PDB file of C-alpha atoms in Angstrom:
ATOM      1  CA  UNK A   1      63.911 -35.382  71.188  1.00 46.00           C
ATOM      2  CA  UNK A   2      64.027 -35.092  67.408  1.00 52.00           C
ATOM      3  CA  UNK A   3      62.011 -37.377  65.176  1.00 51.00           C
ATOM      4  CA  UNK A   4      63.523 -38.203  61.845  1.00 54.00           C
ATOM      5  CA  UNK A   5      61.575 -39.642  58.895  1.00 54.00           C
ATOM      6  CA  UNK A   6      63.538 -41.753  56.610  1.00 55.00           C
ATOM      7  CA  UNK A   7      62.599 -42.757  53.086  1.00 51.00           C
ATOM      8  CA  UNK A   8      64.327 -44.974  50.716  1.00 55.00           C
ATOM      9  CA  UNK A   9      66.198 -43.094  48.033  1.00 52.00           C
ATOM     10  CA  UNK A  10      64.749 -45.135  45.190  1.00 56.00           C
ATOM     11  CA  UNK A  11      61.124 -44.981  46.447  1.00 55.00           C
ATOM     12  CA  UNK A  12      58.604 -43.434  43.973  1.00 54.00           C
ATOM     13  CA  UNK A  13      56.804 -40.624  45.751  1.00 51.00           C
ATOM     14  CA  UNK A  14      54.197 -39.823  43.043  1.00 51.00           C
ATOM     15  CA  UNK A  15      52.511 -42.373  40.894  1.00 54.00           C
ATOM     16  CA  UNK A  16      53.257 -41.283  37.302  1.00 53.00           C
ATOM     17  CA  UNK A  17      50.341 -43.263  35.897  1.00 50.00           C
ATOM     18  CA  UNK A  18      47.308 -42.798  38.152  1.00 54.00           C
ATOM     19  CA  UNK A  19      45.082 -44.618  35.669  1.00 51.00           C
ATOM     20  CA  UNK A  20      47.185 -47.720  35.495  1.00 52.00           C
ATOM     21  CA  UNK A  21      45.441 -51.027  35.994  1.00 53.00           C
ATOM     22  CA  UNK A  22      45.042 -52.102  39.550  1.00 55.00           C
ATOM     23  CA  UNK A  23      44.522 -55.598  40.737  1.00 53.00           C
ATOM     24  CA  UNK A  24      40.898 -56.257  41.745  1.00 53.00           C
ATOM     25  CA  UNK A  25      40.410 -58.453  44.760  1.00 56.00           C
ATOM     26  CA  UNK A  26      36.995 -60.168  45.035  1.00 59.00           C
ATOM     27  CA  UNK A  27      35.442 -60.306  48.440  1.00 60.00           C
ATOM     28  CA  UNK A  28      35.300 -63.636  50.086  1.00 59.00           C
ATOM     29  CA  UNK A  29      31.511 -63.322  50.576  1.00 60.00           C
ATOM     30  CA  UNK A  30      29.064 -64.107  47.741  1.00 60.00           C
ATOM     31  CA  UNK A  31      27.082 -61.001  46.717  1.00 56.00           C
ATOM     32  CA  UNK A  32      23.573 -61.197  45.306  1.00 58.00           C
ATOM     33  CA  UNK A  33      22.525 -59.146  42.276  1.00 55.00           C
ATOM     34  CA  UNK A  34      20.170 -56.325  43.156  1.00 59.00           C
ATOM     35  CA  UNK A  35      17.548 -54.827  40.841  1.00 56.00           C
ATOM     36  CA  UNK A  36      16.116 -51.280  41.055  1.00 59.00           C
ATOM     37  CA  UNK A  37      13.069 -51.403  43.222  1.00 55.00           C
ATOM     38  CA  UNK A  38      11.243 -48.426  41.551  1.00 57.00           C
ATOM     39  CA  UNK A  39      11.337 -49.608  37.924  1.00 60.00           C
ATOM     40  CA  UNK A  40       8.017 -50.910  36.546  1.00 65.00           C
ATOM     41  CA  UNK A  41       7.003 -52.033  33.091  1.00 72.00           C
ATOM     42  CA  UNK A  42       3.861 -50.810  31.267  1.00 68.00           C
ATOM     43  CA  UNK A  43       1.370 -53.502  30.586  1.00 78.00           C
ATOM     44  CA  UNK A  44      -1.191 -53.736  27.810  1.00 84.00           C
ATOM     45  CA  UNK A  45      -3.999 -52.355  29.939  1.00 82.00           C
ATOM     46  CA  UNK A  46      -1.906 -49.287  30.750  1.00 78.00           C
ATOM     47  CA  UNK A  47      -1.333 -48.607  27.051  1.00 83.00           C
ATOM     48  CA  UNK A  48      -5.040 -49.022  26.318  1.00 83.00           C
ATOM     49  CA  UNK A  49      -5.959 -46.564  29.071  1.00 85.00           C
ATOM     50  CA  UNK A  50      -3.402 -44.039  27.787  1.00 87.00           C
ATOM     51  CA  UNK A  51      -4.757 -44.430  24.251  1.00 86.00           C
ATOM     52  CA  UNK A  52      -8.325 -43.710  25.345  1.00 87.00           C
ATOM     53  CA  UNK A  53      -7.161 -40.695  27.358  1.00 89.00           C
ATOM     54  CA  UNK A  54      -5.503 -39.238  24.249  1.00 91.00           C
ATOM     55  CA  UNK A  55      -8.592 -39.956  22.145  1.00 90.00           C
ATOM     56  CA  UNK A  56     -10.790 -38.235  24.725  1.00 88.00           C
ATOM     57  CA  UNK A  57      -8.490 -35.204  24.775  1.00 90.00           C
ATOM     58  CA  UNK A  58      -8.590 -34.704  20.994  1.00 91.00           C
ATOM     59  CA  UNK A  59     -12.343 -35.300  20.881  1.00 88.00           C
ATOM     60  CA  UNK A  60     -12.796 -32.610  23.532  1.00 87.00           C
ATOM     61  CA  UNK A  61     -10.628 -30.204  21.501  1.00 89.00           C
ATOM     62  CA  UNK A  62     -12.683 -30.919  18.366  1.00 85.00           C
ATOM     63  CA  UNK A  63     -15.949 -30.397  20.224  1.00 84.00           C
ATOM     64  CA  UNK A  64     -14.691 -27.101  21.630  1.00 81.00           C
ATOM     65  CA  UNK A  65     -13.590 -25.919  18.167  1.00 81.00           C
ATOM     66  CA  UNK A  66     -16.937 -26.878  16.640  1.00 82.00           C
ATOM     67  CA  UNK A  67     -18.763 -25.040  19.400  1.00 78.00           C
ATOM     68  CA  UNK A  68     -16.696 -21.882  18.900  1.00 77.00           C
ATOM     69  CA  UNK A  69     -17.181 -21.718  15.125  1.00 78.00           C
ATOM     70  CA  UNK A  70     -20.925 -22.356  15.375  1.00 80.00           C
ATOM     71  CA  UNK A  71     -21.610 -20.230  18.429  1.00 84.00           C
ATOM     72  CA  UNK A  72     -24.153 -17.515  17.657  1.00 82.00           C
ATOM     73  CA  UNK A  73     -22.448 -15.083  20.031  1.00 85.00           C
ATOM     74  CA  UNK A  74     -19.310 -15.156  17.827  1.00 87.00           C
ATOM     75  CA  UNK A  75     -21.140 -14.538  14.559  1.00 90.00           C
ATOM     76  CA  UNK A  76     -20.293 -11.143  13.019  1.00 89.00           C
ATOM     77  CA  UNK A  77     -23.290  -8.890  13.550  1.00 90.00           C
ATOM     78  CA  UNK A  78     -21.830  -5.381  13.700  1.00 90.00           C
ATOM     79  CA  UNK A  79     -19.618  -3.486  11.245  1.00 90.00           C
ATOM     80  CA  UNK A  80     -17.891  -0.236  12.203  1.00 93.00           C
ATOM     81  CA  UNK A  81     -16.593   1.786   9.228  1.00 94.00           C
ATOM     82  CA  UNK A  82     -14.327   4.830   9.592  1.00 94.00           C
ATOM     83  CA  UNK A  83     -13.647   7.000   6.531  1.00 93.00           C
ATOM     84  CA  UNK A  84     -13.131  10.656   5.684  1.00 90.00           C
ATOM     85  CA  UNK A  85     -15.594  10.304   2.796  1.00 90.00           C
ATOM     86  CA  UNK A  86     -19.247   9.959   3.897  1.00 91.00           C
ATOM     87  CA  UNK A  87     -20.240   8.527   0.514  1.00 90.00           C
ATOM     88  CA  UNK A  88     -17.502   5.906   0.623  1.00 92.00           C
ATOM     89  CA  UNK A  89     -18.367   5.043   4.228  1.00 93.00           C
ATOM     90  CA  UNK A  90     -21.996   4.427   3.273  1.00 92.00           C
ATOM     91  CA  UNK A  91     -20.920   2.346   0.277  1.00 91.00           C
ATOM     92  CA  UNK A  92     -18.662   0.136   2.402  1.00 93.00           C
ATOM     93  CA  UNK A  93     -21.342  -0.317   5.074  1.00 91.00           C
ATOM     94  CA  UNK A  94     -23.903  -1.358   2.453  1.00 91.00           C
ATOM     95  CA  UNK A  95     -21.445  -3.802   0.918  1.00 91.00           C
ATOM     96  CA  UNK A  96     -20.552  -5.448   4.232  1.00 90.00           C
ATOM     97  CA  UNK A  97     -24.156  -5.683   5.384  1.00 87.00           C
ATOM     98  CA  UNK A  98     -24.996  -7.669   2.260  1.00 88.00           C
ATOM     99  CA  UNK A  99     -22.152 -10.115   2.879  1.00 88.00           C
ATOM    100  CA  UNK A 100     -22.328 -13.239   5.027  1.00 87.00           C
ATOM    101  CA  UNK A 101     -19.210 -12.636   7.094  1.00 88.00           C
ATOM    102  CA  UNK A 102     -19.777 -15.716   9.267  1.00 87.00           C
ATOM    103  CA  UNK A 103     -17.896 -16.463  12.460  1.00 89.00           C
ATOM    104  CA  UNK A 104     -15.431 -13.872  13.675  1.00 90.00           C
ATOM    105  CA  UNK A 105     -12.784 -16.456  14.573  1.00 88.00           C
ATOM    106  CA  UNK A 106     -12.544 -17.929  11.074  1.00 88.00           C
ATOM    107  CA  UNK A 107     -13.240 -14.749   9.082  1.00 90.00           C
ATOM    108  CA  UNK A 108     -10.367 -14.234   6.593  1.00 91.00           C
ATOM    109  CA  UNK A 109      -9.399 -10.581   6.951  1.00 93.00           C
ATOM    110  CA  UNK A 110      -6.877 -10.732   4.095  1.00 94.00           C
ATOM    111  CA  UNK A 111      -9.533 -11.873   1.634  1.00 93.00           C
ATOM    112  CA  UNK A 112     -12.019  -9.316   2.947  1.00 93.00           C
ATOM    113  CA  UNK A 113      -9.393  -6.578   2.615  1.00 94.00           C
ATOM    114  CA  UNK A 114      -8.779  -7.637  -0.989  1.00 94.00           C
ATOM    115  CA  UNK A 115     -12.489  -7.455  -1.798  1.00 93.00           C
ATOM    116  CA  UNK A 116     -12.900  -4.024  -0.207  1.00 93.00           C
ATOM    117  CA  UNK A 117      -9.787  -2.625  -1.903  1.00 92.00           C
ATOM    118  CA  UNK A 118     -11.238  -3.563  -5.285  1.00 90.00           C
ATOM    119  CA  UNK A 119     -14.230  -1.280  -4.727  1.00 90.00           C
ATOM    120  CA  UNK A 120     -14.201   2.019  -6.576  1.00 90.00           C
ATOM    121  CA  UNK A 121     -12.827   4.907  -4.560  1.00 91.00           C
ATOM    122  CA  UNK A 122     -11.002   2.732  -2.003  1.00 93.00           C
ATOM    123  CA  UNK A 123      -7.233   3.160  -1.757  1.00 93.00           C
ATOM    124  CA  UNK A 124      -6.448   1.122   1.358  1.00 94.00           C
ATOM    125  CA  UNK A 125      -8.312  -0.741   4.104  1.00 95.00           C
ATOM    126  CA  UNK A 126      -7.332  -1.697   7.640  1.00 95.00           C
ATOM    127  CA  UNK A 127      -9.459  -4.353   9.326  1.00 94.00           C
ATOM    128  CA  UNK A 128      -9.668  -5.347  12.970  1.00 94.00           C
ATOM    129  CA  UNK A 129     -11.650  -8.006  14.813  1.00 93.00           C
ATOM    130  CA  UNK A 130     -13.355  -6.869  18.002  1.00 92.00           C
ATOM    131  CA  UNK A 131     -14.728  -9.770  20.013  1.00 89.00           C
ATOM    132  CA  UNK A 132     -17.310 -11.038  20.256  1.00 89.00           C
ATOM    133  CA  UNK A 133     -19.094  -9.937  17.054  1.00 88.00           C
ATOM    134  CA  UNK A 134     -17.723  -6.710  15.519  1.00 92.00           C
ATOM    135  CA  UNK A 135     -15.504  -5.926  12.525  1.00 92.00           C
ATOM    136  CA  UNK A 136     -13.822  -2.504  12.454  1.00 94.00           C
ATOM    137  CA  UNK A 137     -12.788  -1.128   9.039  1.00 94.00           C
ATOM    138  CA  UNK A 138     -10.649   1.983   8.534  1.00 95.00           C
ATOM    139  CA  UNK A 139     -11.003   2.959   4.866  1.00 94.00           C
ATOM    140  CA  UNK A 140      -8.587   5.331   3.141  1.00 94.00           C
ATOM    141  CA  UNK A 141     -10.396   7.062   0.288  1.00 93.00           C
ATOM    142  CA  UNK A 142      -8.810   7.946  -3.036  1.00 94.00           C
ATOM    143  CA  UNK A 143      -8.462  11.702  -3.530  1.00 93.00           C
ATOM    144  CA  UNK A 144      -9.781  12.973  -6.897  1.00 93.00           C
ATOM    145  CA  UNK A 145      -7.233  15.005  -8.829  1.00 94.00           C
ATOM    146  CA  UNK A 146      -8.118  15.278 -12.526  1.00 96.00           C
ATOM    147  CA  UNK A 147     -10.823  14.275 -15.005  1.00 96.00           C
ATOM    148  CA  UNK A 148      -9.567  12.018 -17.784  1.00 96.00           C
ATOM    149  CA  UNK A 149     -11.475  12.420 -21.045  1.00 95.00           C
ATOM    150  CA  UNK A 150     -11.363   9.147 -22.931  1.00 93.00           C
ATOM    151  CA  UNK A 151     -14.758   8.697 -24.539  1.00 90.00           C
ATOM    152  CA  UNK A 152     -16.453   9.250 -21.202  1.00 94.00           C
ATOM    153  CA  UNK A 153     -15.207  11.416 -18.382  1.00 95.00           C
ATOM    154  CA  UNK A 154     -13.401   9.656 -15.535  1.00 95.00           C
ATOM    155  CA  UNK A 155     -12.585  11.265 -12.213  1.00 95.00           C
ATOM    156  CA  UNK A 156      -9.242   9.720 -11.161  1.00 95.00           C
ATOM    157  CA  UNK A 157      -6.663  10.029  -8.403  1.00 94.00           C
ATOM    158  CA  UNK A 158      -2.889  10.491  -8.719  1.00 94.00           C
ATOM    159  CA  UNK A 159      -2.461   6.800  -9.607  1.00 93.00           C
ATOM    160  CA  UNK A 160      -4.967   7.010 -12.456  1.00 94.00           C
ATOM    161  CA  UNK A 161      -7.490   4.842 -10.601  1.00 93.00           C
ATOM    162  CA  UNK A 162     -11.093   5.653 -11.462  1.00 92.00           C
ATOM    163  CA  UNK A 163     -13.210   7.068  -8.649  1.00 92.00           C
ATOM    164  CA  UNK A 164     -16.300   7.954 -10.674  1.00 90.00           C
ATOM    165  CA  UNK A 165     -17.258   8.076 -14.349  1.00 91.00           C
ATOM    166  CA  UNK A 166     -19.644  10.377 -16.195  1.00 92.00           C
ATOM    167  CA  UNK A 167     -21.154  10.430 -19.661  1.00 90.00           C
ATOM    168  CA  UNK A 168     -20.996  14.240 -19.703  1.00 91.00           C
ATOM    169  CA  UNK A 169     -18.463  16.657 -18.289  1.00 89.00           C
ATOM    170  CA  UNK A 170     -19.359  17.192 -14.624  1.00 86.00           C
ATOM    171  CA  UNK A 171     -19.341  20.577 -13.016  1.00 82.00           C
ATOM    172  CA  UNK A 172     -16.388  20.970 -10.727  1.00 76.00           C
ATOM    173  CA  UNK A 173     -12.949  22.423 -10.196  1.00 81.00           C
ATOM    174  CA  UNK A 174     -10.890  19.534 -11.534  1.00 93.00           C
ATOM    175  CA  UNK A 175      -8.871  20.110 -14.718  1.00 95.00           C
ATOM    176  CA  UNK A 176      -9.471  17.905 -17.749  1.00 96.00           C
ATOM    177  CA  UNK A 177      -6.750  15.628 -19.106  1.00 96.00           C
ATOM    178  CA  UNK A 178      -6.843  14.661 -22.796  1.00 96.00           C
ATOM    179  CA  UNK A 179      -4.502  12.811 -25.124  1.00 96.00           C
ATOM    180  CA  UNK A 180      -4.390  12.824 -28.934  1.00 94.00           C
ATOM    181  CA  UNK A 181      -3.628   9.088 -28.883  1.00 93.00           C
ATOM    182  CA  UNK A 182      -6.453   8.289 -26.436  1.00 92.00           C
ATOM    183  CA  UNK A 183      -3.922   7.271 -23.758  1.00 94.00           C
ATOM    184  CA  UNK A 184      -2.834   4.178 -25.649  1.00 92.00           C
ATOM    185  CA  UNK A 185       0.641   4.620 -24.164  1.00 92.00           C
ATOM    186  CA  UNK A 186       2.009   5.833 -20.807  1.00 93.00           C
ATOM    187  CA  UNK A 187      -1.381   6.484 -19.234  1.00 95.00           C
ATOM    188  CA  UNK A 188      -0.131   6.147 -15.642  1.00 94.00           C
ATOM    189  CA  UNK A 189       2.944   8.272 -16.336  1.00 95.00           C
ATOM    190  CA  UNK A 190       0.913  11.103 -17.871  1.00 95.00           C
ATOM    191  CA  UNK A 191      -1.593  11.172 -15.020  1.00 96.00           C
ATOM    192  CA  UNK A 192       1.208  11.122 -12.453  1.00 96.00           C
ATOM    193  CA  UNK A 193       3.040  13.969 -14.231  1.00 95.00           C
ATOM    194  CA  UNK A 194      -0.049  16.194 -14.335  1.00 96.00           C
ATOM    195  CA  UNK A 195      -0.859  15.529 -10.670  1.00 96.00           C
ATOM    196  CA  UNK A 196       2.723  16.326  -9.702  1.00 95.00           C
ATOM    197  CA  UNK A 197       2.802  19.700 -11.467  1.00 95.00           C
ATOM    198  CA  UNK A 198      -0.626  20.568 -10.049  1.00 95.00           C
ATOM    199  CA  UNK A 199       0.560  19.868  -6.516  1.00 94.00           C
ATOM    200  CA  UNK A 200       3.335  22.469  -6.932  1.00 93.00           C
ATOM    201  CA  UNK A 201       0.925  25.264  -7.852  1.00 95.00           C
ATOM    202  CA  UNK A 202      -0.783  27.741  -5.580  1.00 94.00           C
ATOM    203  CA  UNK A 203      -4.522  27.041  -5.141  1.00 93.00           C
ATOM    204  CA  UNK A 204      -5.555  30.178  -7.032  1.00 94.00           C
ATOM    205  CA  UNK A 205      -3.274  29.297  -9.958  1.00 94.00           C
ATOM    206  CA  UNK A 206      -4.408  25.676  -9.960  1.00 94.00           C
ATOM    207  CA  UNK A 207      -8.037  26.790 -10.160  1.00 93.00           C
ATOM    208  CA  UNK A 208      -7.276  28.715 -13.380  1.00 94.00           C
ATOM    209  CA  UNK A 209      -6.191  25.607 -15.325  1.00 96.00           C
ATOM    210  CA  UNK A 210      -8.956  24.181 -17.458  1.00 95.00           C
ATOM    211  CA  UNK A 211      -7.273  21.450 -19.484  1.00 96.00           C
ATOM    212  CA  UNK A 212      -4.050  19.533 -20.154  1.00 97.00           C
ATOM    213  CA  UNK A 213      -3.552  18.136 -23.649  1.00 96.00           C
ATOM    214  CA  UNK A 214      -0.823  15.668 -24.630  1.00 96.00           C
ATOM    215  CA  UNK A 215      -0.117  16.006 -28.343  1.00 93.00           C
ATOM    216  CA  UNK A 216       0.858  13.167 -30.650  1.00 90.00           C
ATOM    217  CA  UNK A 217       4.392  14.605 -30.955  1.00 89.00           C
ATOM    218  CA  UNK A 218       4.853  14.517 -27.162  1.00 86.00           C
ATOM    219  CA  UNK A 219       4.164  18.173 -26.378  1.00 91.00           C
ATOM    220  CA  UNK A 220       2.081  19.092 -23.352  1.00 95.00           C
ATOM    221  CA  UNK A 221      -0.290  22.014 -23.808  1.00 96.00           C
ATOM    222  CA  UNK A 222      -2.075  23.839 -21.017  1.00 97.00           C
ATOM    223  CA  UNK A 223      -5.334  25.747 -21.429  1.00 96.00           C
ATOM    224  CA  UNK A 224      -6.559  28.320 -18.945  1.00 96.00           C
ATOM    225  CA  UNK A 225     -10.146  29.290 -18.293  1.00 91.00           C
ATOM    226  CA  UNK A 226     -11.257  32.236 -20.478  1.00 88.00           C
ATOM    227  CA  UNK A 227      -7.926  32.193 -22.354  1.00 92.00           C
ATOM    228  CA  UNK A 228      -7.737  30.536 -25.800  1.00 93.00           C
ATOM    229  CA  UNK A 229      -3.926  30.729 -25.956  1.00 95.00           C
ATOM    230  CA  UNK A 230      -2.175  27.359 -25.995  1.00 96.00           C
ATOM    231  CA  UNK A 231       0.614  27.328 -23.407  1.00 96.00           C
ATOM    232  CA  UNK A 232       3.354  24.811 -24.245  1.00 96.00           C
ATOM    233  CA  UNK A 233       5.191  23.632 -21.133  1.00 94.00           C
ATOM    234  CA  UNK A 234       6.980  20.629 -19.714  1.00 90.00           C
ATOM    235  CA  UNK A 235       7.343  19.379 -16.153  1.00 90.00           C
ATOM    236  CA  UNK A 236      10.643  21.248 -15.609  1.00 89.00           C
ATOM    237  CA  UNK A 237       9.989  24.536 -13.749  1.00 91.00           C
ATOM    238  CA  UNK A 238       6.305  24.215 -14.616  1.00 94.00           C
ATOM    239  CA  UNK A 239       4.993  26.474 -11.844  1.00 94.00           C
ATOM    240  CA  UNK A 240       7.670  29.127 -12.357  1.00 95.00           C
ATOM    241  CA  UNK A 241       7.122  29.393 -16.118  1.00 95.00           C
ATOM    242  CA  UNK A 242       3.343  29.342 -15.843  1.00 96.00           C
ATOM    243  CA  UNK A 243       3.520  32.231 -13.380  1.00 95.00           C
ATOM    244  CA  UNK A 244       5.823  34.018 -15.823  1.00 95.00           C
ATOM    245  CA  UNK A 245       3.179  33.702 -18.523  1.00 96.00           C
ATOM    246  CA  UNK A 246       0.442  34.967 -16.208  1.00 95.00           C
ATOM    247  CA  UNK A 247       2.466  38.051 -15.314  1.00 95.00           C
ATOM    248  CA  UNK A 248       3.269  38.910 -18.973  1.00 94.00           C
ATOM    249  CA  UNK A 249       0.222  37.838 -20.976  1.00 93.00           C
ATOM    250  CA  UNK A 250      -1.474  41.241 -20.725  1.00 93.00           C
ATOM    251  CA  UNK A 251       1.560  43.104 -22.061  1.00 94.00           C
ATOM    252  CA  UNK A 252       2.053  40.530 -24.836  1.00 93.00           C
ATOM    253  CA  UNK A 253      -1.581  40.876 -25.842  1.00 91.00           C
ATOM    254  CA  UNK A 254      -1.121  44.640 -26.088  1.00 92.00           C
ATOM    255  CA  UNK A 255       1.944  44.220 -28.299  1.00 91.00           C
ATOM    256  CA  UNK A 256       0.899  41.329 -30.516  1.00 90.00           C
ATOM    257  CA  UNK A 257      -2.838  40.989 -30.103  1.00 90.00           C
ATOM    258  CA  UNK A 258      -4.461  37.616 -29.585  1.00 92.00           C
ATOM    259  CA  UNK A 259      -1.867  34.826 -29.325  1.00 94.00           C
ATOM    260  CA  UNK A 260      -2.255  31.348 -30.783  1.00 94.00           C
ATOM    261  CA  UNK A 261       0.366  29.772 -28.549  1.00 94.00           C
ATOM    262  CA  UNK A 262       3.233  30.588 -26.199  1.00 95.00           C
ATOM    263  CA  UNK A 263       6.164  28.165 -25.965  1.00 95.00           C
ATOM    264  CA  UNK A 264       7.951  28.359 -22.600  1.00 94.00           C
ATOM    265  CA  UNK A 265       9.961  25.146 -22.674  1.00 92.00           C
ATOM    266  CA  UNK A 266      13.399  26.702 -23.318  1.00 91.00           C
ATOM    267  CA  UNK A 267      15.115  28.413 -20.412  1.00 88.00           C
ATOM    268  CA  UNK A 268      15.437  32.169 -20.912  1.00 86.00           C
ATOM    269  CA  UNK A 269      13.432  32.228 -24.154  1.00 91.00           C
ATOM    270  CA  UNK A 270       9.767  32.612 -25.033  1.00 92.00           C
ATOM    271  CA  UNK A 271       8.342  31.847 -28.449  1.00 93.00           C
ATOM    272  CA  UNK A 272       4.932  33.259 -29.312  1.00 92.00           C
ATOM    273  CA  UNK A 273       2.689  33.079 -32.339  1.00 92.00           C
ATOM    274  CA  UNK A 274      -0.077  35.514 -33.118  1.00 91.00           C
ATOM    275  CA  UNK A 275      -3.506  34.126 -33.780  1.00 86.00           C
ATOM    276  CA  UNK A 276      -4.832  34.514 -37.331  1.00 77.00           C
ATOM    277  CA  UNK A 277      -7.997  36.595 -37.381  1.00 67.00           C
ATOM    278  CA  UNK A 278     -10.875  35.739 -39.696  1.00 56.00           C
ATOM    279  CA  UNK A 279     -10.329  38.900 -41.734  1.00 54.00           C
ATOM    280  CA  UNK A 280      -6.575  38.418 -42.106  1.00 55.00           C
ATOM    281  CA  UNK A 281      -5.523  35.213 -43.861  1.00 54.00           C
ATOM    282  CA  UNK A 282      -1.857  36.171 -44.277  1.00 52.00           C
ATOM    283  CA  UNK A 283       0.548  33.793 -42.534  1.00 51.00           C
ATOM    284  CA  UNK A 284       1.917  34.927 -39.219  1.00 56.00           C
ATOM    285  CA  UNK A 285       5.266  33.589 -38.088  1.00 59.00           C
ATOM    286  CA  UNK A 286       6.326  32.898 -34.555  1.00 62.00           C
ATOM    287  CA  UNK A 287       8.341  35.479 -32.648  1.00 62.00           C
ATOM    288  CA  UNK A 288      10.848  35.313 -29.850  1.00 65.00           C
ATOM    289  CA  UNK A 289      10.476  37.625 -26.894  1.00 65.00           C
ATOM    290  CA  UNK A 290      12.533  38.026 -23.765  1.00 57.00           C
TER     291      UNK A 290
END
């Protein structure tokens, strides 16, 4: 037997407005208002207790901090210095031992690094705290490069920073650097230039150089040990042209005798001037050789 469902033709199958207002029907029974059973209000005594708990917590923190900064076990007692220079290592150790470094937790390493870097011969410092009572210092020493003659003699590094000073010329293998204007201008640049050209030389050639002289007109003269000839050079191809002079100076001396100066600044040309002997006062002009 077939079952047939019949629907009215004009019946709305889907409600087009599901959010439309519906009629609310109140229950016939009276309902009582219910409050949440777990909700409680804080009273004055609860707030007072919480306040004293917070006060006790911060007091305990303060007491702990005071104990840590006054604890004798955390006071800096040992200093470990590492440096390639034994003299600088001893100097740093003596300096730190005479300082009251205090507690290791509140020791300002940045300030201590600044103080150590200002010491003569120190280029850079790395500091480390080692609990409970040790400071480790790795000290990078300045490397001496030349001796600047400006009244006294100053042993300096490539930055022109003084490592040591002397009232008289010290014995050593460092070339002397002089300036006709007493380094009133471009001191750092001149020191850097000389150190740069020295670094490009072979050790045996570098050991032959006795002095650099910056003239008032800007020329740079080089003097070799046991050779009175003034060698005029600039930083361009310095090593190559100095080696050229060393390989030809014997033959030039045989041709022209003692030379006053040799100018090697111009590419492909060499200008020389004979030295005037005491018995010959006639002027000697400069000559070009190839």
